[in-house]
Short mmCIF file of C-alpha atoms (C1' of nucleotides) in Angstrom, two decimals:
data_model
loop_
_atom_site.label_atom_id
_atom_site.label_comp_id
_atom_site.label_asym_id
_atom_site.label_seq_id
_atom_site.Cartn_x
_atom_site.Cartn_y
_atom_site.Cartn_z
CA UNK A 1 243.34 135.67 236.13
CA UNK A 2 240.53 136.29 233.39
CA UNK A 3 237.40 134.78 234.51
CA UNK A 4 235.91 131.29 233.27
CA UNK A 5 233.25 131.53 230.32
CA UNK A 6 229.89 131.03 232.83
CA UNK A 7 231.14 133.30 234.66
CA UNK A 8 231.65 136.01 232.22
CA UNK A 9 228.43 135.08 230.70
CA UNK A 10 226.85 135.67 234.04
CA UNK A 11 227.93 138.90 234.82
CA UNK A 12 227.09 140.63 231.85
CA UNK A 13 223.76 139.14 232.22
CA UNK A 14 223.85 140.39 235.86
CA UNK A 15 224.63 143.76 234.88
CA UNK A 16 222.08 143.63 232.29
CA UNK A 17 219.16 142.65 234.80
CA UNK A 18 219.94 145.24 237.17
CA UNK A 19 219.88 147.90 234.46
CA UNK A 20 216.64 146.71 234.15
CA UNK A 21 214.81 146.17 237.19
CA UNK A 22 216.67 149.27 238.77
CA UNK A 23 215.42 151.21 235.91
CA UNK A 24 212.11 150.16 236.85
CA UNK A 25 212.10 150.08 240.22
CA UNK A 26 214.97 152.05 241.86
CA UNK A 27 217.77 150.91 243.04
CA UNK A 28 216.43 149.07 246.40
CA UNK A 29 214.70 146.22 244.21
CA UNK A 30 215.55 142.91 246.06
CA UNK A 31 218.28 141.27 245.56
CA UNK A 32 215.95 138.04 244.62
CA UNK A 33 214.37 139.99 241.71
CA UNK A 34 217.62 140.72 239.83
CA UNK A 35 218.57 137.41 240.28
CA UNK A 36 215.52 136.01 239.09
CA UNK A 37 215.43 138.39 235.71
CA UNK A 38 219.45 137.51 235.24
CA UNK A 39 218.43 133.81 236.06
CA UNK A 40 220.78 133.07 238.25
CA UNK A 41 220.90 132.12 241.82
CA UNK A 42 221.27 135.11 244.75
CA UNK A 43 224.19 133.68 245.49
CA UNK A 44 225.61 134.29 242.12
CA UNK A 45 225.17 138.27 242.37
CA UNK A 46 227.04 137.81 245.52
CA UNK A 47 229.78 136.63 244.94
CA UNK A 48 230.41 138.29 241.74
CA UNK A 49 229.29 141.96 242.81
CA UNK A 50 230.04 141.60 246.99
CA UNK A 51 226.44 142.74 247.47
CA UNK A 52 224.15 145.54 246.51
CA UNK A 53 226.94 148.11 246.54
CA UNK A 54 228.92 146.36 244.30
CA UNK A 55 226.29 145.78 241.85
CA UNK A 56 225.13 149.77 242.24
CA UNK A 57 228.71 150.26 241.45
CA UNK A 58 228.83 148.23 238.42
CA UNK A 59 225.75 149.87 237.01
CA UNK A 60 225.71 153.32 238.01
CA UNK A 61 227.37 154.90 235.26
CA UNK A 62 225.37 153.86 232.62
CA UNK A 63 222.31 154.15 234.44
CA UNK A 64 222.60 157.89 235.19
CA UNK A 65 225.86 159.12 234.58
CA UNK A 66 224.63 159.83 230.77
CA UNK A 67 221.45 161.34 231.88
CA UNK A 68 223.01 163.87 233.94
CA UNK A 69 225.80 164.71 231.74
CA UNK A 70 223.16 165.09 228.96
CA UNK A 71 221.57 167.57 231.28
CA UNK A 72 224.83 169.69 232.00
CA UNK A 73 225.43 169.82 228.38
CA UNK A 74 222.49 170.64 227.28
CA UNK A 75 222.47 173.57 230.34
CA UNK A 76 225.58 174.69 228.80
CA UNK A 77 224.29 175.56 225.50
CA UNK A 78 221.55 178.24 226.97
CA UNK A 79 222.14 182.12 227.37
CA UNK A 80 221.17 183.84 230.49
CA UNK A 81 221.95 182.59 233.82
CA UNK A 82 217.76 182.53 234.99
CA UNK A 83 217.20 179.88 231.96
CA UNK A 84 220.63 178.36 232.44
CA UNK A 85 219.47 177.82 236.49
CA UNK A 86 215.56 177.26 235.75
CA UNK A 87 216.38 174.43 232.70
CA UNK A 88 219.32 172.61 235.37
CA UNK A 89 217.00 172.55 237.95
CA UNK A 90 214.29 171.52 235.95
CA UNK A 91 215.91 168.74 233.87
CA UNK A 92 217.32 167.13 237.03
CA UNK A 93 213.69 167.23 238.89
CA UNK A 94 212.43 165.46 235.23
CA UNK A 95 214.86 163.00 235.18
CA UNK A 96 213.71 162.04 239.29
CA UNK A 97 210.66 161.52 237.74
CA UNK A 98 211.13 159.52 234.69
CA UNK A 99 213.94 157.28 236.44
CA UNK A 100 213.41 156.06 239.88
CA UNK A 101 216.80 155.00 239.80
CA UNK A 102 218.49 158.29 239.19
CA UNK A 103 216.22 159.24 241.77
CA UNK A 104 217.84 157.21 244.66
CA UNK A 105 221.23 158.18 243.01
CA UNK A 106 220.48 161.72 243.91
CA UNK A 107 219.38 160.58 246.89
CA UNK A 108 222.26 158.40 248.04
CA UNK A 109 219.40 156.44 250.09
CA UNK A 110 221.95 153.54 249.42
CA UNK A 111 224.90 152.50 250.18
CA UNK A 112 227.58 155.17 248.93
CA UNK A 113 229.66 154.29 246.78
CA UNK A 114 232.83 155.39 244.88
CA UNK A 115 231.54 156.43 241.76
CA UNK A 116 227.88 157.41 243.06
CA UNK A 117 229.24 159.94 245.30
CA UNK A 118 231.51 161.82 242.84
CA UNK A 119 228.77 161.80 240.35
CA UNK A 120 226.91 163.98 242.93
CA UNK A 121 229.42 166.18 244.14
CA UNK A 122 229.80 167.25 240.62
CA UNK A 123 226.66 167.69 240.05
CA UNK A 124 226.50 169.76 243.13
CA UNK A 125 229.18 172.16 242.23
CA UNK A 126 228.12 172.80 238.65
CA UNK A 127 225.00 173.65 240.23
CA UNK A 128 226.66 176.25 242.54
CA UNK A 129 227.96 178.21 240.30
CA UNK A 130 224.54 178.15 238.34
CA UNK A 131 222.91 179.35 241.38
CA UNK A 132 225.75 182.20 241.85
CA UNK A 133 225.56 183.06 238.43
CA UNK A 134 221.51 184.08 238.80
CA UNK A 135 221.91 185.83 242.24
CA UNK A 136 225.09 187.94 240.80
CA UNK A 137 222.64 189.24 237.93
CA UNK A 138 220.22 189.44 240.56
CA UNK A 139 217.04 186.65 239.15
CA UNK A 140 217.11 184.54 241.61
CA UNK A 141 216.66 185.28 245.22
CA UNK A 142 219.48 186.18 246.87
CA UNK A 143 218.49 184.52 250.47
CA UNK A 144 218.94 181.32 248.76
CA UNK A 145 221.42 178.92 249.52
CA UNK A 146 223.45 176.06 247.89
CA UNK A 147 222.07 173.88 250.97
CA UNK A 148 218.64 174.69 249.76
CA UNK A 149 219.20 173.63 246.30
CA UNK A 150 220.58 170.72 247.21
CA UNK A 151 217.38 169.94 249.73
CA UNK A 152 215.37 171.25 246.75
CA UNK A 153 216.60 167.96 245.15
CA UNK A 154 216.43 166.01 247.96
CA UNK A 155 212.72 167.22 248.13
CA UNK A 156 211.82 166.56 245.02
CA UNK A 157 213.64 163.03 245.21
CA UNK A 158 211.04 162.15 248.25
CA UNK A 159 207.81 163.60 246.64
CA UNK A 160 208.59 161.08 243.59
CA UNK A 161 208.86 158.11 245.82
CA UNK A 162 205.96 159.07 247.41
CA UNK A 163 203.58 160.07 244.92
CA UNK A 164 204.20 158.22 241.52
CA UNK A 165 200.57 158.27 240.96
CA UNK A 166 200.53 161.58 239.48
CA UNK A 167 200.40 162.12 235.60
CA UNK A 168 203.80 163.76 234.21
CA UNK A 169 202.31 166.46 232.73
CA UNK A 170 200.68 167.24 236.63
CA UNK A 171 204.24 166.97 238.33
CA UNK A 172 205.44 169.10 235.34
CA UNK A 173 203.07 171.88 235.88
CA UNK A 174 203.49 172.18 239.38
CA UNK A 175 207.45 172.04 238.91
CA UNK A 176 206.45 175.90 237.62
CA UNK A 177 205.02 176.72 241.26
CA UNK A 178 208.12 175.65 242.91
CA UNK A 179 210.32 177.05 240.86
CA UNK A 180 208.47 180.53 240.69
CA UNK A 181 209.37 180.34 244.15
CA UNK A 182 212.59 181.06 243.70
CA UNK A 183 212.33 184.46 241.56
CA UNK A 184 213.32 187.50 243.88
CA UNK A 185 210.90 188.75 245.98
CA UNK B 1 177.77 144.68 279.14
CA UNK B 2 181.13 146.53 280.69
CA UNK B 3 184.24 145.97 280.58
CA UNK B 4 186.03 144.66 283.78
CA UNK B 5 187.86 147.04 286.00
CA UNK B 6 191.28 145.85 285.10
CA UNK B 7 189.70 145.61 281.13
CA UNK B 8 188.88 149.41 281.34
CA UNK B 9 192.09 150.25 283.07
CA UNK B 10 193.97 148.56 280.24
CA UNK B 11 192.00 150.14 277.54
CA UNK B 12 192.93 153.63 279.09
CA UNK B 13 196.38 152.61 279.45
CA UNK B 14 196.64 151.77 276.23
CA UNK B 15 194.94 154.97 274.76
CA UNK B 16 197.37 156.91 276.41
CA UNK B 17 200.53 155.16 275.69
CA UNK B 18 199.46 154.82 272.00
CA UNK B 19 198.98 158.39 271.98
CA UNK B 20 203.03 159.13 273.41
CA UNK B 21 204.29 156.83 270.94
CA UNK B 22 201.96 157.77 268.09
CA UNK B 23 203.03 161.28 268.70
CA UNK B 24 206.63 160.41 268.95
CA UNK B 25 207.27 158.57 266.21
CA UNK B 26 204.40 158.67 263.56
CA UNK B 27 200.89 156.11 263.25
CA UNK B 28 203.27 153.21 262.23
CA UNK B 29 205.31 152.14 264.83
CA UNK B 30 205.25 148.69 265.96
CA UNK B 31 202.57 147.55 267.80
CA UNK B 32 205.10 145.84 269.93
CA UNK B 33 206.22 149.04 271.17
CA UNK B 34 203.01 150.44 271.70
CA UNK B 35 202.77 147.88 273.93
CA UNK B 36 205.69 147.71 275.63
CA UNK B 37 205.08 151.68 276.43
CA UNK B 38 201.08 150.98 278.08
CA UNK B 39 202.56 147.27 280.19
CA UNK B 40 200.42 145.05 277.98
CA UNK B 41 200.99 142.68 276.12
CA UNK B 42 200.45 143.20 272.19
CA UNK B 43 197.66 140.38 272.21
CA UNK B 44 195.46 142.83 274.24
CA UNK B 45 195.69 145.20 271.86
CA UNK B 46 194.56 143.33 269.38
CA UNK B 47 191.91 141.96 271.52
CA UNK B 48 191.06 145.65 272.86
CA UNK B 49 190.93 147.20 269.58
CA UNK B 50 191.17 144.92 266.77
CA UNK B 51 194.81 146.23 265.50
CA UNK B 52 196.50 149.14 264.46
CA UNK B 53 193.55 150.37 262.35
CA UNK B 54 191.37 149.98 265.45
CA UNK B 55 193.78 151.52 267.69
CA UNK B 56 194.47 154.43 265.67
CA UNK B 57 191.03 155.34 265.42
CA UNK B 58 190.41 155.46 269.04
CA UNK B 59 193.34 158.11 269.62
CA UNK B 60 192.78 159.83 265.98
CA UNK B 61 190.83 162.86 267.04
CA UNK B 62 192.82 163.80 270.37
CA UNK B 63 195.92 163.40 268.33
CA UNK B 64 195.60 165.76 265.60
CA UNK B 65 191.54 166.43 265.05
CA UNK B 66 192.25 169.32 268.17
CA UNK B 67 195.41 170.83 266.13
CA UNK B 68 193.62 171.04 263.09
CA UNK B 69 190.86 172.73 264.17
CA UNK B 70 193.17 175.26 266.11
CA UNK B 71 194.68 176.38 263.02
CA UNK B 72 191.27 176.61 260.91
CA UNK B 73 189.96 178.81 263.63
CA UNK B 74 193.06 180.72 263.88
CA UNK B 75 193.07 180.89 260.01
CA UNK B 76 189.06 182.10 260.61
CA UNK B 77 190.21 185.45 262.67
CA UNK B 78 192.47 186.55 259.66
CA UNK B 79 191.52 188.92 256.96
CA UNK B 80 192.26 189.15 253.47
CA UNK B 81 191.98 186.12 251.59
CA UNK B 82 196.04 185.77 250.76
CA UNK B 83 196.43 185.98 254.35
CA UNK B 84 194.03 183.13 255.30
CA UNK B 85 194.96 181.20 252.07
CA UNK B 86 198.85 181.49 253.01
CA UNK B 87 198.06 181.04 256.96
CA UNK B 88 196.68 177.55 256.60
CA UNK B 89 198.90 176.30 253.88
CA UNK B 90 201.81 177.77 256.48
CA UNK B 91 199.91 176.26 259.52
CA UNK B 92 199.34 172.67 257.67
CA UNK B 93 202.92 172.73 256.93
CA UNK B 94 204.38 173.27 260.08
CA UNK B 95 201.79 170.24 261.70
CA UNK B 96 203.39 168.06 259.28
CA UNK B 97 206.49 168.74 261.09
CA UNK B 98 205.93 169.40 264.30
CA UNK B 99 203.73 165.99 264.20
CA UNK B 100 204.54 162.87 263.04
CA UNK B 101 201.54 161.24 263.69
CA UNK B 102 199.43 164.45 261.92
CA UNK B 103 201.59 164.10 258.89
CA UNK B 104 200.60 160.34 258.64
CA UNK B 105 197.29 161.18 259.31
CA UNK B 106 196.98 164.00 256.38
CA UNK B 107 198.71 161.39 254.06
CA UNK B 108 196.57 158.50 254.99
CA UNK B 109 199.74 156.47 254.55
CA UNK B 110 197.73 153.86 256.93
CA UNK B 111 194.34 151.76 257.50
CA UNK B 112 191.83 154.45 256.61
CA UNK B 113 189.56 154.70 259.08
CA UNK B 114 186.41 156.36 258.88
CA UNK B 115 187.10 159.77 261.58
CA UNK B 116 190.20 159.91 259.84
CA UNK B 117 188.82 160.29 256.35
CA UNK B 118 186.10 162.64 257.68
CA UNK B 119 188.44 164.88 259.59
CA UNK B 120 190.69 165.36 256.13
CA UNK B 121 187.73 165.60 254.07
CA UNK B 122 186.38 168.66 256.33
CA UNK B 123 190.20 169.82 255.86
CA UNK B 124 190.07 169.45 252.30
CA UNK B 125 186.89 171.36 251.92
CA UNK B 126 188.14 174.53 254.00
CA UNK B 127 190.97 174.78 252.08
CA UNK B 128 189.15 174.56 248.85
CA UNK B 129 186.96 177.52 250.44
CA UNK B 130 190.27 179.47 251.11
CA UNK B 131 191.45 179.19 247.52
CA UNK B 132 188.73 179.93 245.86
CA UNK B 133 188.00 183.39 247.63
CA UNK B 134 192.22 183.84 247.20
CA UNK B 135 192.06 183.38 243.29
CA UNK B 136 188.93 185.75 243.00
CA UNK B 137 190.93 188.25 244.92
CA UNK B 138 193.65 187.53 242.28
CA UNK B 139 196.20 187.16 244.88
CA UNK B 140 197.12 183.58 244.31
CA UNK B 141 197.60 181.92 240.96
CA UNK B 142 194.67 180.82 238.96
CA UNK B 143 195.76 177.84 237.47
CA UNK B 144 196.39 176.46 241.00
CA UNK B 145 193.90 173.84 241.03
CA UNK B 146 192.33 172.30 244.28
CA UNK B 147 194.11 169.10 243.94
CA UNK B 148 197.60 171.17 243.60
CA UNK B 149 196.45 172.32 246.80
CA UNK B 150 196.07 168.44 248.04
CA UNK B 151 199.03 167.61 246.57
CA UNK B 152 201.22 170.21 247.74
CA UNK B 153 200.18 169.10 251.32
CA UNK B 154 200.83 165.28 250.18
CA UNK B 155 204.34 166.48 248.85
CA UNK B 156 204.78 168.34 252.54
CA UNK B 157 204.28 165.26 254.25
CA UNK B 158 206.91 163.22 252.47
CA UNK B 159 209.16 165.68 252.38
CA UNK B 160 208.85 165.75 256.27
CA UNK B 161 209.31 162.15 256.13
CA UNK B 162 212.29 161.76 254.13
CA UNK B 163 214.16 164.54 255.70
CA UNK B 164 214.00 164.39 259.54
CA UNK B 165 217.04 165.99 259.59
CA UNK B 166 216.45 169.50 258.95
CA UNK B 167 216.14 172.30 261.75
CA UNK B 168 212.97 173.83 262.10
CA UNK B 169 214.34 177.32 260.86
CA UNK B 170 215.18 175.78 257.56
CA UNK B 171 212.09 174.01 257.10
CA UNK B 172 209.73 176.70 257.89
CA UNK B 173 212.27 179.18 255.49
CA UNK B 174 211.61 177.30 252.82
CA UNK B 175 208.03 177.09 252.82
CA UNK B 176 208.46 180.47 251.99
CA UNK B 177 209.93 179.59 248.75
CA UNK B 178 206.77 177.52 248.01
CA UNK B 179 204.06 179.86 249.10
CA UNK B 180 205.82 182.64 246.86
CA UNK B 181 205.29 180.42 243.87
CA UNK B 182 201.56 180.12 244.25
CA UNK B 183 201.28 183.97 243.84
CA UNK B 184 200.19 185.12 240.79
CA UNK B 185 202.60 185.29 237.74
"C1'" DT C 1 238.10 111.87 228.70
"C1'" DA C 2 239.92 112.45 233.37
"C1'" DG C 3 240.70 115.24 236.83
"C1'" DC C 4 241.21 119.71 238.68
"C1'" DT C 5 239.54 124.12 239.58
"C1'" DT C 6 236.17 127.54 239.26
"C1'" DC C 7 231.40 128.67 239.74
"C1'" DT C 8 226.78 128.19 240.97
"C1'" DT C 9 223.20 126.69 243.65
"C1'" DG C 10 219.45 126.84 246.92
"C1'" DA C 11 218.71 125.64 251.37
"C1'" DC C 12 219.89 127.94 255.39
"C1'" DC C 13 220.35 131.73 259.15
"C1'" DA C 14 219.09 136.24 260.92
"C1'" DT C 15 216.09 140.29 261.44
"C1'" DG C 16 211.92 142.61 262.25
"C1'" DG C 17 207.37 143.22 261.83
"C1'" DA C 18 202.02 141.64 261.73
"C1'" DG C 19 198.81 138.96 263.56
"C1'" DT C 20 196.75 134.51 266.33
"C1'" DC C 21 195.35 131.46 270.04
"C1'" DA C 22 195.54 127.75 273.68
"C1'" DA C 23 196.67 128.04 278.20
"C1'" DC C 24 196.94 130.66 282.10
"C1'" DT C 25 195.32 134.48 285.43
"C1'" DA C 26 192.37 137.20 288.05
"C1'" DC C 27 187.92 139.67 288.60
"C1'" DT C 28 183.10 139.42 290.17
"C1'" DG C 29 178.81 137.78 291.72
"C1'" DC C 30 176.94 134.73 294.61
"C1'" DG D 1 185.86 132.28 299.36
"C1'" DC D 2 184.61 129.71 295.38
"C1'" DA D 3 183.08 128.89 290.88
"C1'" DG D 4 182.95 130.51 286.43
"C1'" DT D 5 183.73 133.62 283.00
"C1'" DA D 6 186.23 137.65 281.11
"C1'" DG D 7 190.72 138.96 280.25
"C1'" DT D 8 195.66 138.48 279.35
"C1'" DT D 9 199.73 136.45 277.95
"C1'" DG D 10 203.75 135.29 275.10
"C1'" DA D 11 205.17 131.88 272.33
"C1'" DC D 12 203.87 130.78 267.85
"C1'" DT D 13 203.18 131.26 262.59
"C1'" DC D 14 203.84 133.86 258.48
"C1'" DC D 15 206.08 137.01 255.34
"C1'" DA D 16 209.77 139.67 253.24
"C1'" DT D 17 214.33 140.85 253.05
"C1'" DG D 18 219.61 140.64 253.47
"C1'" DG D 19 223.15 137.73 253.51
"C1'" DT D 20 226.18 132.97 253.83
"C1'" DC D 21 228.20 128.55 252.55
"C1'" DA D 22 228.89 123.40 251.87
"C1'" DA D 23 227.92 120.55 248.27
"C1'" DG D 24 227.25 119.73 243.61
"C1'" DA D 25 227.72 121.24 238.51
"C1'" DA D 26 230.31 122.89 234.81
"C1'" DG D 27 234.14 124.47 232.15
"C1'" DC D 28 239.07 124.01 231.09
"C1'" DT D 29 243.51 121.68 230.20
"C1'" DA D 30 246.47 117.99 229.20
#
DNA sequence: TAGCTTCTTGACCATGGAGTCAACTACTGC
DNA sequence: GCAGTAGTTGACTCCATGGTCAAGAAGCTA
């Protein structure tokens, strides 16, 4: 049963809002401010989308999904596993920066989802073997562990919510310091 | 003109529970719990001390004023500036989590209040002292600035925030990571 | 265009916290 | 032990948010 012409109209202009306002605000903007931006009614979003998580859901993919892969790739092209790990770790900790909503992605601070999860978990892995890659060829610390890249992330993730007042170029330069910290000893 | 006896009684009362719960569970919990804890009802704390702000500046300095001090003076009796400089940065660190209500305090995430401000302020200053005498040893980074320094204790607190989850171990394991990368290049 | 069905609306409920104040309670001084 | 005043209470308002649903609006089909 293909959905009536409103409806279809709404929707897309749904999905539309919430690219926006999660762009600029994350992805725990009210519920009343993507309705308001898609003008429609609260209601509207709920039924259509079952709720936040649905509407995450909807979204996700082209919200970050692109950014990260765009990351991997670009990863992919470097020689050397310290730049290969440095520029993954890096690029991801940009990207919390410049999008509070990939931010909360990384974060799961939401309700999981589907999609949102597996996004992560591959994210995860690829940067597993990064990490193993440096510590076999002996650049990286070898006392560190997946769990602490991951919380690296995490980290990073809750200084961004915490401190956006900071100038990129700042949170750039002090991206060095933490990740000089991970050079062997 | 005094308080009444059962005035003065409820002031203390009040001190003391604030100062459980405040420890417990950080400068913003509910005033409703605060008062639960000392037997009062929350309009006598507003009455008492003229809200939360009020409140927290009656219990500010036995709360974290005595554990701050304690590590400057510790920090004092150490030699060799990377030693001091990495000491307090360590000891701050480990406040943050051991302390809720510290953290809150060094992140002014609250009313300021004018002890408050001063006791960070003094904080602030000492730890300026310590980097400056680090860097001139060249045992810490020059381009480590004395906001970095501010910041990095900022970024400590909501990383203590966000994560609750982590075991002490961990935590204090990877502050090593981070003091590594403020050594020189 | 009529009538049916789908959709949307926005007022409504619930939660949880800050902060207020008129009415009640209980010290204290005489 | 009795005013009279200081002190306390807890129900109240207000705000922001998530979430629901009966009634009304709008599109679709014949």
């Amino acid at each position: 049963m293909t959905l009536r012409a409103d409806a279809r109209r709404n929707v897309e202009g749904i999905r539309r809002a919430a690219l926006d306002v999660f762009r600029a605000g994350g992805l725990t903007t009210p519920m009343d401010e993507v309705a308001r931006a898609a003008g429609v009614s609260k209601g509207t979003i709920y039924h259509r989308f079952g709720g936040r998580r649905g509407l995450i859901d909807a979204v996700v993919d082209e919200l970050v999904a692109e950014r990260i892969r765009a990351i991997v790739e670009r990863v992919e092209a470097l020689d050397g596993p310290l730049a290969r790990f440095e520029a993954y770790l890096h690029g991801i900790w940009l990207l919390q920066f410049d999008e509070p909503a990939a931010n909360d992605v990384l974060m799961r601070a939401l309700p999981d989802s589907e999609p949102l999860s597996i996004l992560c978990d591959h994210a995860c892995e690829f940067a597993r073997r990064l990490l193993h890659d440096a510590q076999a060829a002996g650049v990286i610390r070898a006392d560190l562990t997946p769990e602490d890249l991951t919380h690296l992330i995490l980290e990073r993730g809750a200084i961004v919510r915490a401190c956006p007042h900071q100038s990129r170029a700042d949170y750039d330069r002090r991206l060095g310091f933490a990740l000089r910290g991970l050079r062997p000893v």
